[in-house]
Short mmCIF file of C-alpha atoms in Angstrom, two decimals:
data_model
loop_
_atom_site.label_atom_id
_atom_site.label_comp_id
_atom_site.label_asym_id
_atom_site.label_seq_id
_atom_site.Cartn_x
_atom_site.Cartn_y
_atom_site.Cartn_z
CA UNK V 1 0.00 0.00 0.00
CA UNK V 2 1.58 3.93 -1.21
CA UNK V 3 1.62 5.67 2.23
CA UNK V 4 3.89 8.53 3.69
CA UNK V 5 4.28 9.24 7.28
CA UNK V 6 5.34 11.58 8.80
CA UNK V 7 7.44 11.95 12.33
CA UNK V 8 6.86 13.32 14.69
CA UNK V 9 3.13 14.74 14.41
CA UNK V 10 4.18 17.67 16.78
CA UNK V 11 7.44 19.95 18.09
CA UNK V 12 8.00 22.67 19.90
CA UNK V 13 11.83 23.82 19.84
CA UNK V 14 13.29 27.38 20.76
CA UNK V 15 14.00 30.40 18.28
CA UNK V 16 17.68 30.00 16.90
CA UNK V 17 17.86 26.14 17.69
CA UNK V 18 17.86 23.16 14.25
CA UNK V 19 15.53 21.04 14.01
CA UNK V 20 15.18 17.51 11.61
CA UNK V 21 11.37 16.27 10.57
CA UNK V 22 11.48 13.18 9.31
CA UNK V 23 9.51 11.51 5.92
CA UNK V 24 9.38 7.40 5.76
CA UNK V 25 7.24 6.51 2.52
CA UNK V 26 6.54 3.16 0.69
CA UNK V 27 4.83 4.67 -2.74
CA UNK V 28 6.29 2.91 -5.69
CA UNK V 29 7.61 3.64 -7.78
CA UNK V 30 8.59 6.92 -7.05
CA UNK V 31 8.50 10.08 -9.23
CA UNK V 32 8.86 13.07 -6.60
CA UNK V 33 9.14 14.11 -3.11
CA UNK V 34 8.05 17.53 -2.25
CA UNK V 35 8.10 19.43 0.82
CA UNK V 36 5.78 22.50 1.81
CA UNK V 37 5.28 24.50 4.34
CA UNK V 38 1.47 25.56 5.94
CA UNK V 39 0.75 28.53 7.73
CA UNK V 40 -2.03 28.11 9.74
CA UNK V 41 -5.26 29.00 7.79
CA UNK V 42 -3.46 29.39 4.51
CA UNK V 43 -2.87 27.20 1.58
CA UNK V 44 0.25 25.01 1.30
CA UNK V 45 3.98 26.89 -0.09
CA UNK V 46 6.58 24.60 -1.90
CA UNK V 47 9.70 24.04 -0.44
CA UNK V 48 11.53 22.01 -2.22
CA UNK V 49 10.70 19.18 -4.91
CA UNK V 50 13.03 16.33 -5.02
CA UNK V 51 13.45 13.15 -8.47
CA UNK V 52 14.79 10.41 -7.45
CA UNK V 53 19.08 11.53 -8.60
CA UNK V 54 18.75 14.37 -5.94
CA UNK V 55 19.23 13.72 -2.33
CA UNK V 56 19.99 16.94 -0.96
CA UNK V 57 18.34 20.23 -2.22
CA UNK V 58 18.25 23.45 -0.13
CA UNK V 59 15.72 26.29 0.13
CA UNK V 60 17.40 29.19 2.53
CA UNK V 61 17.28 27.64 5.87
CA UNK V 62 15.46 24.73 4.76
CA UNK V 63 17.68 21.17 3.87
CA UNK V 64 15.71 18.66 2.36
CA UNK V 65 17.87 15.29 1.97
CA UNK V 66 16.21 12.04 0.09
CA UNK V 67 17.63 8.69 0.64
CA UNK V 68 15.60 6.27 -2.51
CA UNK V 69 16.78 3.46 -1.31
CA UNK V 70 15.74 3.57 2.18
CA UNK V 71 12.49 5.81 0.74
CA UNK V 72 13.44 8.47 3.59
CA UNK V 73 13.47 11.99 3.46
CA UNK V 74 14.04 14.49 5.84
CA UNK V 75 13.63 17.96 6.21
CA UNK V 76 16.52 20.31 8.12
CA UNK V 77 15.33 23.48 9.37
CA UNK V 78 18.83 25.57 10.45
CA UNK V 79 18.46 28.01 12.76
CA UNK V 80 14.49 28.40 13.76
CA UNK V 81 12.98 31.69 13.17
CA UNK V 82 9.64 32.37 14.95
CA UNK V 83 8.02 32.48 11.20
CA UNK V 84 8.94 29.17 11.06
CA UNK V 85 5.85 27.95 12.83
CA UNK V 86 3.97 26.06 10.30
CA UNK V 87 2.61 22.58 9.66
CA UNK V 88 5.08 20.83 7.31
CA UNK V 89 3.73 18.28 4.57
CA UNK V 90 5.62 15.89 2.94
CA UNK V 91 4.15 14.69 0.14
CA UNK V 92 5.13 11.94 -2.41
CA UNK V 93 4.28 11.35 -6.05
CA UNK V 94 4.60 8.21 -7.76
CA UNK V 95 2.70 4.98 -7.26
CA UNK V 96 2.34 3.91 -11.25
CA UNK V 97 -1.05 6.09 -11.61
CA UNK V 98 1.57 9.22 -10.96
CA UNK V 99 -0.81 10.34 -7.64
CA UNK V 100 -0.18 12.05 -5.20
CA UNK V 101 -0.14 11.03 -1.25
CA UNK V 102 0.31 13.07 1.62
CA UNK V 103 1.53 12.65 4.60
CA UNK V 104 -0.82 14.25 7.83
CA UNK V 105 2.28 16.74 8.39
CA UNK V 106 4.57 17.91 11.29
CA UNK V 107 3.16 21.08 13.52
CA UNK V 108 6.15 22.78 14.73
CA UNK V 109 5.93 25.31 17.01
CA UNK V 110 8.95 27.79 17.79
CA UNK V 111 8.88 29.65 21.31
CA UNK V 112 11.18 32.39 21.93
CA UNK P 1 2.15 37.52 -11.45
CA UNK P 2 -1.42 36.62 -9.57
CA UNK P 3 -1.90 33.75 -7.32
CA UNK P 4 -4.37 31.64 -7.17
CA UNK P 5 -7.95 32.93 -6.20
CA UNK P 6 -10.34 30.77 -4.29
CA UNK P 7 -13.40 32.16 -3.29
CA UNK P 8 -15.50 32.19 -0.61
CA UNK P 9 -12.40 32.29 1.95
CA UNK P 10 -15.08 31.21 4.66
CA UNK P 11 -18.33 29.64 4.71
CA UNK P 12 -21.18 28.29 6.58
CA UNK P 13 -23.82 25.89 5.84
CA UNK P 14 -26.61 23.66 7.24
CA UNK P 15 -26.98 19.63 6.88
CA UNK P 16 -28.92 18.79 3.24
CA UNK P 17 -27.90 22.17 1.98
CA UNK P 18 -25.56 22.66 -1.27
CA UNK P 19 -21.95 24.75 -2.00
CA UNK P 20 -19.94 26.10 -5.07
CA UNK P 21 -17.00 26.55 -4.41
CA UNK P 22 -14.88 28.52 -7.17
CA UNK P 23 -11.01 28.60 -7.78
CA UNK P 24 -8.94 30.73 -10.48
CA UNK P 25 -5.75 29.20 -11.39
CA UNK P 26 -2.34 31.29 -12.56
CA UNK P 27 -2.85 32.67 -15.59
CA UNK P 28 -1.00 30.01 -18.18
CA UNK P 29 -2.08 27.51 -15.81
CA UNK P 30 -4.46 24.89 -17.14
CA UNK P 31 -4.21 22.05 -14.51
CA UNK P 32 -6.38 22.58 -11.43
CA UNK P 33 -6.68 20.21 -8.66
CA UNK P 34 -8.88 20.20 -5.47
CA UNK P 35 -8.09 18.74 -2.00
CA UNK P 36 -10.07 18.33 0.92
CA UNK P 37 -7.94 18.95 4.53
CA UNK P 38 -9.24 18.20 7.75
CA UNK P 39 -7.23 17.62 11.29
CA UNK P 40 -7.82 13.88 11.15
CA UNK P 41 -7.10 13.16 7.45
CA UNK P 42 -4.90 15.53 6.11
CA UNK P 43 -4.76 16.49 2.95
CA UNK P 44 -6.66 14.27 0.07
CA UNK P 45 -6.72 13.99 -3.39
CA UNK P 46 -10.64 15.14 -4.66
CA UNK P 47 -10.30 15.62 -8.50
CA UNK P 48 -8.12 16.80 -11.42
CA UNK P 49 -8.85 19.10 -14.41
CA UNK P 50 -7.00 19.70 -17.18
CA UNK P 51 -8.54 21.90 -20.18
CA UNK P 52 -12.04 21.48 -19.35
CA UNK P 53 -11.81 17.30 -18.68
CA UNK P 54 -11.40 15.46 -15.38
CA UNK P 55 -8.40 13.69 -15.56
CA UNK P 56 -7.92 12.09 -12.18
CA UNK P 57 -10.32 11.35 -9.34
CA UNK P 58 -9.80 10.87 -5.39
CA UNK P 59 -11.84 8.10 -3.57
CA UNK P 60 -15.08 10.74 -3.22
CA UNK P 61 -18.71 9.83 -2.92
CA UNK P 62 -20.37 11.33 -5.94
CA UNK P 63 -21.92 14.21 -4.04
CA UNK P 64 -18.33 15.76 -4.67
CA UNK P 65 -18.39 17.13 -8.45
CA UNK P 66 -16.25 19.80 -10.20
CA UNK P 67 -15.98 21.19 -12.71
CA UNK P 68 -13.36 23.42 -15.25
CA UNK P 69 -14.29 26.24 -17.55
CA UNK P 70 -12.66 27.29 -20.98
CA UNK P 71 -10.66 29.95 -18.92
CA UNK P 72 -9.29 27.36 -16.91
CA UNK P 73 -11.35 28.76 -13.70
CA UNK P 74 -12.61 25.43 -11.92
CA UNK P 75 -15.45 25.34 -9.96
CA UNK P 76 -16.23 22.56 -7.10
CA UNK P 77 -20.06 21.40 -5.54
CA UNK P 78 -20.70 19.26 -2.78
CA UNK P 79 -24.58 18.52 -2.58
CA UNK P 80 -26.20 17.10 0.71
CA UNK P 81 -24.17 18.34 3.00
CA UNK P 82 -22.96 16.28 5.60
CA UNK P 83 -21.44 17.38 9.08
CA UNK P 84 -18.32 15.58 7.87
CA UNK P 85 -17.81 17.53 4.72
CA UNK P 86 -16.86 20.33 6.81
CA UNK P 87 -13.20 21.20 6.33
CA UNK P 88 -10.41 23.48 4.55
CA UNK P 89 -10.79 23.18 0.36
CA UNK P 90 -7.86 23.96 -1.07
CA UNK P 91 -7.23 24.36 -5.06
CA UNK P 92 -4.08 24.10 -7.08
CA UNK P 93 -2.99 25.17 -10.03
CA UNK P 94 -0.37 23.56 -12.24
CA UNK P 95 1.46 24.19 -15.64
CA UNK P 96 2.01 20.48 -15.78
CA UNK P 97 0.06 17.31 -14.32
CA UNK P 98 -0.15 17.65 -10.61
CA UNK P 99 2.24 14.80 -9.83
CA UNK P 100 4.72 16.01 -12.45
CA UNK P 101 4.58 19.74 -11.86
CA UNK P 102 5.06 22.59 -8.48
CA UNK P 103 1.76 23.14 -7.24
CA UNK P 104 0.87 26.79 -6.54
CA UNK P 105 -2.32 26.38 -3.46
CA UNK P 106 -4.93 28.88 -3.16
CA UNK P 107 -5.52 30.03 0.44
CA UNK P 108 -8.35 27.52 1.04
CA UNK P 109 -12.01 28.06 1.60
CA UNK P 110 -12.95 26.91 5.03
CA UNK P 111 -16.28 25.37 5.00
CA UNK P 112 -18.10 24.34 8.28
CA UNK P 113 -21.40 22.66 8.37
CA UNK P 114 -23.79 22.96 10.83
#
C-alpha cells in the first residue's frame, strides 16, 4: 500500500535552535518528493521538490535530503525563526497512476 | 504575477444544503486540482482538471463534483451536506500534471457545516 508518514506529528523547539522532521514513505515507484510549508489557515507553499538523482536540495534555511533506497526523506530546518511555525507536509508522487499522497504533516511550534 | 484565487475564503452551511466553491488558477495555468484537509485526514486527493476534462479522481462519494471552464477557472459542488464535509478546500494550479509539476495552493475556503 503507497503511504507517507510523517514523524513526529508535533514539536515545539526554541527560536535560533535546528531542528530535523522526518519523511518514511513506501509509494512505488517513485516520481517526486516535495516538501511545503502551511501557515495556519493558509494554503500550502513549496519548499523544495526532489526526483529520485537528488538527495539533498536546499531552500534558505530549509535542507531537504532524500535517501531512494531507504524511501526516507528528511527535512533540516537551520536556525528556527519564529516564522517558522507552520505545519510541514511531505508529500510523495509516484505509485504507477503518478498520484499524489500526503503525509498528515509535522506542527512545529517555535517559542522564543 | 497573480496567485491563485479561491473564493469564498469562509463559509457556513446547514446539513442537506448545497456549496460552489470557485477557484482561479495562474494565468498560463491549465491544470487545477482540489483537496479536501481536515485535522484527522490531512490532505486528500478530490479531483483533477485539465482543459475542461477530469483527468484524475480521489476516492469521493459522488456528491463531490467539479468542474473546469474554458478559462481554466474550476469550480467545485458538494450537494447534501454532511457534518463531515466540513473542512479546509484547497485548489491548485499547475502548468504540468499535478504529480509532475510545483503546485501553486490557493488560500483555502474553510467550509463548516452545521
Amino acid at each position: 500500500k503507497n503511504q507517507v508518514e510523517q514523524s513526529p506529528q508535533s514539536l515545539i523547539i526554541l527560536e535560533g535552535k535546528n531542528c530535523t522532521l522526518q519523511c518514511n514513505y513506501t509509494v512505488s515507484p517513485f516520481s517526486n518528493l516535495r516538501w511545503y510549508k502551511q501557515d495556519t489557515g493558509r494554503g500550502p507553499v513549496s519548499l523544495t521538490i526532489m526526483t529520485f538523482s537528488e538527495n539533498t536540495k536546499s531552500n534558505g534555511r530549509y535542507t531537504a535530503t532524500l535517501d531512494a533506497d531507504t524511501k526516507q526523506s528528511s527535512l533540516h530546518i537551520t536556525a528556527s525563526q519564529l516564522s517558522d511555525s507552520a505545519s510541514y507536509i511531505c508529500v510523495v508522487s509516484g505509485g504507477g497512476a503518478n498520484n499524489l499522497f500526503f503525509g498528515t504533516g509535522t506542527r512545529l511550534t517555535v517559542i522564543p | 504575477k497573480a496567485g491563485v484565487t479561491q473564493t469564498p475564503r469562509y463559509l457556513i452551511k446547514t446539513r442537506g444544503q448545497q456549496v460552489t466553491l470557485s477557484c482561479s488558477p495562474i494565468s498560463g495555468h491549465r491544470s487545477v486540482s482540489w483537496y479536501q484537509q481536515t485535522p484527522g485526514q490531512g490532505l486528500q486527493f478530490l479531483f483533477e482538471y485539465f482543459s475542461e476534462t477530469q483527468r484524475n479522481k480521489g476516492n469521493f462519494p459522488g456528491r463531490f463534483s467539479g468542474r473546469q471552464f474554458s478559462n481554466s477557472r474550476s469550480e467545485m459542488n458538494v450537494s447534501t451536506l454532511e457534518l463531515g464535509d466540513s473542512a479546509l478546500y484547497l485548489c491548485a494550479s499547475s502548468a504540468e500534471t499535478p504529480a509532475v509539476g510545483e503546485l501553486f495552493f490557493g488560500e483555502g475556503s474553510r467550509l463548516t457545516v452545521l
